[in-house]
Amino acid sequence: MHSLIIFASGTGTNAAAIIAWCKENNKAKVSLIVSNKPGAGVLDIARNEHIPFLIIDKHTIHEALLIEQLQSYHPSLIILAGFMWKIPASITGTFAGKIINIHPALLPAYGGKGMYGHHVHEAVITAGEKESGITIHYVNEAYDEGNIILQAHCAVQNADTSDTLATRIHKLEHYYYPRVIEFLLAQLD
Ligand code: GRF
């Protein structure tokens, strides 16, 4: 059974999709959820699913202790699912090749600092793009620049608002993120 750690700051719909996949497939379990937001929806998911969680604070974080704590769960993968901080280099270094992220656009376009959530979709619509999508990639010390594992595309329609585009993108995310995780775990078996 593979151990997965999820880092998330928001509602956690991707975390929920991954937990559901774990339950269906019995190949992995989410052993820890880490968040930087005490009120994040993803923590309600953790509580309901009886998954241990950790709330970290940028100003008081002790990186070496956090690393020790993460290592104690022996994660096969650390999965960022809407986590709003840049992961410290000590963590990307320790877990090199094991940290993945999902970005709601086709990187390298619409990535980097400030490009998250609705900012991404608004920028895509304002630029008149006909297509957007998702990027699942490895995380290294440079935000949004790790090697790409998978991209999936969808149309941007003329009438799209950032909300309607976000809904279409979320569907892609919920479909592909668990499948990419399954693929990566199979390579470790
Ligand atoms: C997703 O759109 C993901 O691409 C981005 O943050 C969002 C998280 O959404 N990195 P949710 O909390 O999983 O619903």
PDB file of C-alpha atoms and ligand atoms in Angstrom:
ATOM      1  CA  MET A   1       0.000   0.000   0.000  1.00  0.00           C
ATOM      2  CA  HIS A   2       1.543   3.308  -1.082  1.00  0.00           C
ATOM      3  CA  SER A   3       1.432   6.258   1.262  1.00  0.00           C
ATOM      4  CA  LEU A   4       0.438   9.640  -0.180  1.00  0.00           C
ATOM      5  CA  ILE A   5       0.725  13.069   1.413  1.00  0.00           C
ATOM      6  CA  ILE A   6      -1.454  15.874   0.050  1.00  0.00           C
ATOM      7  CA  PHE A   7      -0.635  19.569   0.467  1.00  0.00           C
ATOM      8  CA  ALA A   8      -3.660  21.824  -0.126  1.00  0.00           C
ATOM      9  CA  SER A   9      -4.862  25.295   0.846  1.00  0.00           C
ATOM     10  CA  GLY A  10      -8.372  25.407  -0.596  1.00  0.00           C
ATOM     11  CA  THR A  11     -11.639  23.553  -0.934  1.00  0.00           C
ATOM     12  CA  GLY A  12      -9.895  20.309  -1.686  1.00  0.00           C
ATOM     13  CA  THR A  13     -11.965  18.941  -4.552  1.00  0.00           C
ATOM     14  CA  ASN A  14      -8.807  17.422  -6.046  1.00  0.00           C
ATOM     15  CA  ALA A  15      -7.902  15.931  -2.673  1.00  0.00           C
ATOM     16  CA  ALA A  16     -11.413  14.432  -2.542  1.00  0.00           C
ATOM     17  CA  ALA A  17     -10.996  12.929  -6.025  1.00  0.00           C
ATOM     18  CA  ILE A  18      -7.675  11.367  -4.982  1.00  0.00           C
ATOM     19  CA  ILE A  19      -9.148   9.983  -1.746  1.00  0.00           C
ATOM     20  CA  ALA A  20     -12.058   8.493  -3.724  1.00  0.00           C
ATOM     21  CA  TRP A  21      -9.597   6.884  -6.142  1.00  0.00           C
ATOM     22  CA  CYS A  22      -7.647   5.427  -3.189  1.00  0.00           C
ATOM     23  CA  LYS A  23     -10.805   3.862  -1.800  1.00  0.00           C
ATOM     24  CA  GLU A  24     -11.772   2.348  -5.140  1.00  0.00           C
ATOM     25  CA  ASN A  25      -8.382   0.964  -6.001  1.00  0.00           C
ATOM     26  CA  ASN A  26      -6.804  -0.025  -2.747  1.00  0.00           C
ATOM     27  CA  LYS A  27      -3.297   0.672  -4.014  1.00  0.00           C
ATOM     28  CA  ALA A  28      -2.605   3.739  -1.929  1.00  0.00           C
ATOM     29  CA  LYS A  29      -3.909   5.721   0.974  1.00  0.00           C
ATOM     30  CA  VAL A  30      -3.692   9.378   1.873  1.00  0.00           C
ATOM     31  CA  SER A  31      -1.793   9.243   5.147  1.00  0.00           C
ATOM     32  CA  LEU A  32      -1.488  12.973   5.822  1.00  0.00           C
ATOM     33  CA  ILE A  33      -2.950  16.259   4.629  1.00  0.00           C
ATOM     34  CA  VAL A  34      -0.881  19.409   5.099  1.00  0.00           C
ATOM     35  CA  SER A  35      -2.430  22.863   4.864  1.00  0.00           C
ATOM     36  CA  ASN A  36      -1.378  26.429   5.553  1.00  0.00           C
ATOM     37  CA  LYS A  37      -4.983  27.584   6.034  1.00  0.00           C
ATOM     38  CA  PRO A  38      -6.704  26.697   9.318  1.00  0.00           C
ATOM     39  CA  GLY A  39     -10.157  27.225   7.734  1.00  0.00           C
ATOM     40  CA  ALA A  40      -9.511  25.399   4.469  1.00  0.00           C
ATOM     41  CA  GLY A  41     -12.280  23.119   3.191  1.00  0.00           C
ATOM     42  CA  VAL A  42      -9.710  20.387   2.641  1.00  0.00           C
ATOM     43  CA  LEU A  43      -9.384  20.082   6.439  1.00  0.00           C
ATOM     44  CA  ASP A  44     -13.091  19.248   6.706  1.00  0.00           C
ATOM     45  CA  ILE A  45     -12.443  16.496   4.199  1.00  0.00           C
ATOM     46  CA  ALA A  46      -9.527  15.283   6.351  1.00  0.00           C
ATOM     47  CA  ARG A  47     -11.753  15.280   9.457  1.00  0.00           C
ATOM     48  CA  ASN A  48     -14.591  13.432   7.703  1.00  0.00           C
ATOM     49  CA  GLU A  49     -12.208  10.868   6.262  1.00  0.00           C
ATOM     50  CA  HIS A  50     -10.261  10.478   9.527  1.00  0.00           C
ATOM     51  CA  ILE A  51      -7.035  11.451   7.798  1.00  0.00           C
ATOM     52  CA  PRO A  52      -4.418  13.096  10.062  1.00  0.00           C
ATOM     53  CA  PHE A  53      -3.674  16.680   9.135  1.00  0.00           C
ATOM     54  CA  LEU A  54      -1.068  19.258   9.859  1.00  0.00           C
ATOM     55  CA  ILE A  55      -1.464  23.026   9.709  1.00  0.00           C
ATOM     56  CA  ILE A  56       1.745  24.837   8.977  1.00  0.00           C
ATOM     57  CA  ASP A  57       2.533  28.521   9.310  1.00  0.00           C
ATOM     58  CA  LYS A  58       5.026  30.236   7.042  1.00  0.00           C
ATOM     59  CA  HIS A  59       6.381  32.388   9.872  1.00  0.00           C
ATOM     60  CA  THR A  60       6.921  29.660  12.434  1.00  0.00           C
ATOM     61  CA  ILE A  61       7.646  26.671  10.210  1.00  0.00           C
ATOM     62  CA  HIS A  62      10.655  24.606  11.277  1.00  0.00           C
ATOM     63  CA  GLU A  63      11.683  23.007   8.007  1.00  0.00           C
ATOM     64  CA  ALA A  64      13.848  20.238   9.468  1.00  0.00           C
ATOM     65  CA  LEU A  65      11.066  19.153  11.821  1.00  0.00           C
ATOM     66  CA  LEU A  66       8.482  19.253   9.045  1.00  0.00           C
ATOM     67  CA  ILE A  67      10.737  17.123   6.845  1.00  0.00           C
ATOM     68  CA  GLU A  68      11.128  14.612   9.671  1.00  0.00           C
ATOM     69  CA  GLN A  69       7.391  14.514  10.134  1.00  0.00           C
ATOM     70  CA  LEU A  70       6.772  14.009   6.400  1.00  0.00           C
ATOM     71  CA  GLN A  71       9.412  11.276   6.262  1.00  0.00           C
ATOM     72  CA  SER A  72       7.733   9.444   9.119  1.00  0.00           C
ATOM     73  CA  TYR A  73       4.809   8.750   6.737  1.00  0.00           C
ATOM     74  CA  HIS A  74       7.159   7.216   4.116  1.00  0.00           C
ATOM     75  CA  PRO A  75       5.348   8.895   1.225  1.00  0.00           C
ATOM     76  CA  SER A  76       5.650   7.430  -2.263  1.00  0.00           C
ATOM     77  CA  LEU A  77       4.416  10.809  -3.529  1.00  0.00           C
ATOM     78  CA  ILE A  78       3.766  14.258  -2.115  1.00  0.00           C
ATOM     79  CA  ILE A  79       0.861  15.707  -4.041  1.00  0.00           C
ATOM     80  CA  LEU A  80       0.243  19.438  -4.229  1.00  0.00           C
ATOM     81  CA  ALA A  81      -3.429  20.097  -4.891  1.00  0.00           C
ATOM     82  CA  GLY A  82      -4.030  23.815  -4.715  1.00  0.00           C
ATOM     83  CA  PHE A  83      -1.237  24.553  -2.249  1.00  0.00           C
ATOM     84  CA  MET A  84      -0.564  28.266  -2.176  1.00  0.00           C
ATOM     85  CA  TRP A  85       3.061  28.532  -1.099  1.00  0.00           C
ATOM     86  CA  LYS A  86       6.260  27.922  -2.863  1.00  0.00           C
ATOM     87  CA  ILE A  87       7.648  24.699  -1.389  1.00  0.00           C
ATOM     88  CA  PRO A  88      10.961  25.410   0.421  1.00  0.00           C
ATOM     89  CA  ALA A  89      14.081  24.127  -1.343  1.00  0.00           C
ATOM     90  CA  SER A  90      14.919  21.916   1.642  1.00  0.00           C
ATOM     91  CA  ILE A  91      11.692  19.978   1.011  1.00  0.00           C
ATOM     92  CA  THR A  92      11.976  19.786  -2.787  1.00  0.00           C
ATOM     93  CA  GLY A  93      15.577  18.634  -2.277  1.00  0.00           C
ATOM     94  CA  THR A  94      14.708  15.952   0.275  1.00  0.00           C
ATOM     95  CA  PHE A  95      11.805  14.574  -1.757  1.00  0.00           C
ATOM     96  CA  ALA A  96      13.266  15.155  -5.230  1.00  0.00           C
ATOM     97  CA  GLY A  97      11.269  13.355  -7.913  1.00  0.00           C
ATOM     98  CA  LYS A  98       8.440  12.612  -5.493  1.00  0.00           C
ATOM     99  CA  ILE A  99       6.573  15.928  -5.436  1.00  0.00           C
ATOM    100  CA  ILE A 100       3.966  16.663  -8.088  1.00  0.00           C
ATOM    101  CA  ASN A 101       1.644  19.604  -8.686  1.00  0.00           C
ATOM    102  CA  ILE A 102      -1.401  20.352 -10.792  1.00  0.00           C
ATOM    103  CA  HIS A 103      -1.745  23.709 -12.521  1.00  0.00           C
ATOM    104  CA  PRO A 104      -5.009  24.881 -14.123  1.00  0.00           C
ATOM    105  CA  ALA A 105      -3.492  25.979 -17.465  1.00  0.00           C
ATOM    106  CA  LEU A 106      -1.134  24.784 -20.153  1.00  0.00           C
ATOM    107  CA  LEU A 107       2.310  25.582 -18.736  1.00  0.00           C
ATOM    108  CA  PRO A 108       4.671  27.249 -19.445  1.00  0.00           C
ATOM    109  CA  ALA A 109       1.911  29.729 -20.356  1.00  0.00           C
ATOM    110  CA  TYR A 110      -0.041  31.261 -17.477  1.00  0.00           C
ATOM    111  CA  GLY A 111       2.267  29.993 -14.753  1.00  0.00           C
ATOM    112  CA  GLY A 112       4.535  31.559 -12.167  1.00  0.00           C
ATOM    113  CA  LYS A 113       3.982  33.965  -9.321  1.00  0.00           C
ATOM    114  CA  GLY A 114       0.445  35.308  -8.946  1.00  0.00           C
ATOM    115  CA  MET A 115      -0.944  32.792 -11.442  1.00  0.00           C
ATOM    116  CA  TYR A 116      -3.385  30.782  -9.369  1.00  0.00           C
ATOM    117  CA  GLY A 117      -7.117  30.142  -9.279  1.00  0.00           C
ATOM    118  CA  HIS A 118      -9.221  32.717 -11.069  1.00  0.00           C
ATOM    119  CA  HIS A 119      -6.209  34.845 -11.993  1.00  0.00           C
ATOM    120  CA  VAL A 120      -5.175  32.102 -14.374  1.00  0.00           C
ATOM    121  CA  HIS A 121      -8.594  31.746 -16.026  1.00  0.00           C
ATOM    122  CA  GLU A 122      -9.087  35.500 -16.288  1.00  0.00           C
ATOM    123  CA  ALA A 123      -5.700  35.886 -17.975  1.00  0.00           C
ATOM    124  CA  VAL A 124      -6.520  33.070 -20.419  1.00  0.00           C
ATOM    125  CA  ILE A 125      -9.899  34.623 -21.322  1.00  0.00           C
ATOM    126  CA  THR A 126      -8.490  38.164 -21.585  1.00  0.00           C
ATOM    127  CA  ALA A 127      -5.783  36.930 -23.958  1.00  0.00           C
ATOM    128  CA  GLY A 128      -8.497  35.476 -26.216  1.00  0.00           C
ATOM    129  CA  GLU A 129      -7.123  31.945 -26.021  1.00  0.00           C
ATOM    130  CA  LYS A 130      -9.221  29.321 -27.774  1.00  0.00           C
ATOM    131  CA  GLU A 131      -7.822  26.537 -25.638  1.00  0.00           C
ATOM    132  CA  SER A 132      -6.742  25.974 -22.068  1.00  0.00           C
ATOM    133  CA  GLY A 133      -6.199  22.898 -19.942  1.00  0.00           C
ATOM    134  CA  ILE A 134      -4.245  21.408 -17.080  1.00  0.00           C
ATOM    135  CA  THR A 135      -0.627  20.582 -16.448  1.00  0.00           C
ATOM    136  CA  ILE A 136       0.571  17.940 -14.011  1.00  0.00           C
ATOM    137  CA  HIS A 137       4.273  18.337 -13.361  1.00  0.00           C
ATOM    138  CA  TYR A 138       7.112  17.548 -11.001  1.00  0.00           C
ATOM    139  CA  VAL A 139       7.941  20.247  -8.495  1.00  0.00           C
ATOM    140  CA  ASN A 140      11.433  21.598  -8.188  1.00  0.00           C
ATOM    141  CA  GLU A 141      12.701  24.758  -6.537  1.00  0.00           C
ATOM    142  CA  ALA A 142      11.488  26.945  -9.437  1.00  0.00           C
ATOM    143  CA  TYR A 143       7.711  27.367  -9.262  1.00  0.00           C
ATOM    144  CA  ASP A 144       5.756  25.782 -12.136  1.00  0.00           C
ATOM    145  CA  GLU A 145       8.935  24.820 -13.986  1.00  0.00           C
ATOM    146  CA  GLY A 146       9.438  21.153 -13.131  1.00  0.00           C
ATOM    147  CA  ASN A 147       9.219  18.497 -15.842  1.00  0.00           C
ATOM    148  CA  ILE A 148       5.761  18.047 -17.272  1.00  0.00           C
ATOM    149  CA  ILE A 149       4.140  14.653 -16.762  1.00  0.00           C
ATOM    150  CA  LEU A 150       0.819  15.253 -18.507  1.00  0.00           C
ATOM    151  CA  GLN A 151      -1.194  18.023 -20.126  1.00  0.00           C
ATOM    152  CA  ALA A 152      -4.868  17.766 -21.033  1.00  0.00           C
ATOM    153  CA  HIS A 153      -6.637  20.353 -23.158  1.00  0.00           C
ATOM    154  CA  CYS A 154     -10.119  21.836 -23.268  1.00  0.00           C
ATOM    155  CA  ALA A 155     -11.799  24.522 -25.349  1.00  0.00           C
ATOM    156  CA  VAL A 156     -12.276  28.078 -24.161  1.00  0.00           C
ATOM    157  CA  GLN A 157     -15.704  29.170 -25.352  1.00  0.00           C
ATOM    158  CA  ASN A 158     -16.649  32.728 -26.357  1.00  0.00           C
ATOM    159  CA  ALA A 159     -19.163  33.008 -23.542  1.00  0.00           C
ATOM    160  CA  ASP A 160     -16.795  31.650 -20.884  1.00  0.00           C
ATOM    161  CA  THR A 161     -16.335  33.463 -17.597  1.00  0.00           C
ATOM    162  CA  SER A 162     -13.562  32.478 -15.240  1.00  0.00           C
ATOM    163  CA  ASP A 163     -16.183  30.459 -13.323  1.00  0.00           C
ATOM    164  CA  THR A 164     -17.382  28.415 -16.288  1.00  0.00           C
ATOM    165  CA  LEU A 165     -13.816  27.822 -17.442  1.00  0.00           C
ATOM    166  CA  ALA A 166     -12.788  26.851 -13.890  1.00  0.00           C
ATOM    167  CA  THR A 167     -15.590  24.270 -13.801  1.00  0.00           C
ATOM    168  CA  ARG A 168     -14.420  22.720 -17.087  1.00  0.00           C
ATOM    169  CA  ILE A 169     -10.813  22.678 -15.867  1.00  0.00           C
ATOM    170  CA  HIS A 170     -11.778  21.103 -12.532  1.00  0.00           C
ATOM    171  CA  LYS A 171     -13.442  18.218 -14.381  1.00  0.00           C
ATOM    172  CA  LEU A 172     -10.202  17.548 -16.233  1.00  0.00           C
ATOM    173  CA  GLU A 173      -8.252  17.756 -12.984  1.00  0.00           C
ATOM    174  CA  HIS A 174     -10.472  15.300 -11.129  1.00  0.00           C
ATOM    175  CA  TYR A 175     -10.251  12.837 -14.016  1.00  0.00           C
ATOM    176  CA  TYR A 176      -6.522  13.014 -14.712  1.00  0.00           C
ATOM    177  CA  TYR A 177      -4.846  13.645 -11.347  1.00  0.00           C
ATOM    178  CA  PRO A 178      -5.751  10.234  -9.838  1.00  0.00           C
ATOM    179  CA  ARG A 179      -4.823   8.511 -13.111  1.00  0.00           C
ATOM    180  CA  VAL A 180      -1.410  10.158 -13.233  1.00  0.00           C
ATOM    181  CA  ILE A 181      -0.852   9.173  -9.598  1.00  0.00           C
ATOM    182  CA  GLU A 182      -1.779   5.590 -10.442  1.00  0.00           C
ATOM    183  CA  PHE A 183       0.652   5.638 -13.362  1.00  0.00           C
ATOM    184  CA  LEU A 184       3.507   7.012 -11.235  1.00  0.00           C
ATOM    185  CA  LEU A 185       2.879   4.547  -8.408  1.00  0.00           C
ATOM    186  CA  ALA A 186       2.858   1.632 -10.870  1.00  0.00           C
ATOM    187  CA  GLN A 187       6.378   2.627 -11.893  1.00  0.00           C
ATOM    188  CA  LEU A 188       7.503   2.260  -8.273  1.00  0.00           C
ATOM    189  CA  ASP A 189       6.042  -1.236  -7.839  1.00  0.00           C
TER     190      ASP A 189
HETATM  191  C1  GRF B   1      -6.954  23.558  -8.799  1.00  0.00           C
HETATM  192  O1  GRF B   1      -7.574  24.222  -9.839  1.00  0.00           O
HETATM  193  C2  GRF B   1      -5.492  23.355  -9.082  1.00  0.00           C
HETATM  194  O2  GRF B   1      -5.181  23.323 -10.423  1.00  0.00           O
HETATM  195  C3  GRF B   1      -4.862  24.560  -8.466  1.00  0.00           C
HETATM  196  O3  GRF B   1      -5.633  24.845  -7.337  1.00  0.00           O
HETATM  197  C4  GRF B   1      -6.959  24.376  -7.524  1.00  0.00           C
HETATM  198  C5  GRF B   1      -7.342  23.576  -6.314  1.00  0.00           C
HETATM  199  O4  GRF B   1      -8.702  23.276  -6.315  1.00  0.00           O
HETATM  200  N1  GRF B   1      -3.454  24.339  -8.248  1.00  0.00           N
HETATM  201  P1  GRF B   1      -9.352  22.323  -5.240  1.00  0.00           P
HETATM  202  O5  GRF B   1      -9.093  22.935  -3.867  1.00  0.00           O
HETATM  203  O6  GRF B   1      -8.735  20.974  -5.375  1.00  0.00           O
HETATM  204  O7  GRF B   1     -10.804  22.331  -5.582  1.00  0.00           O
END
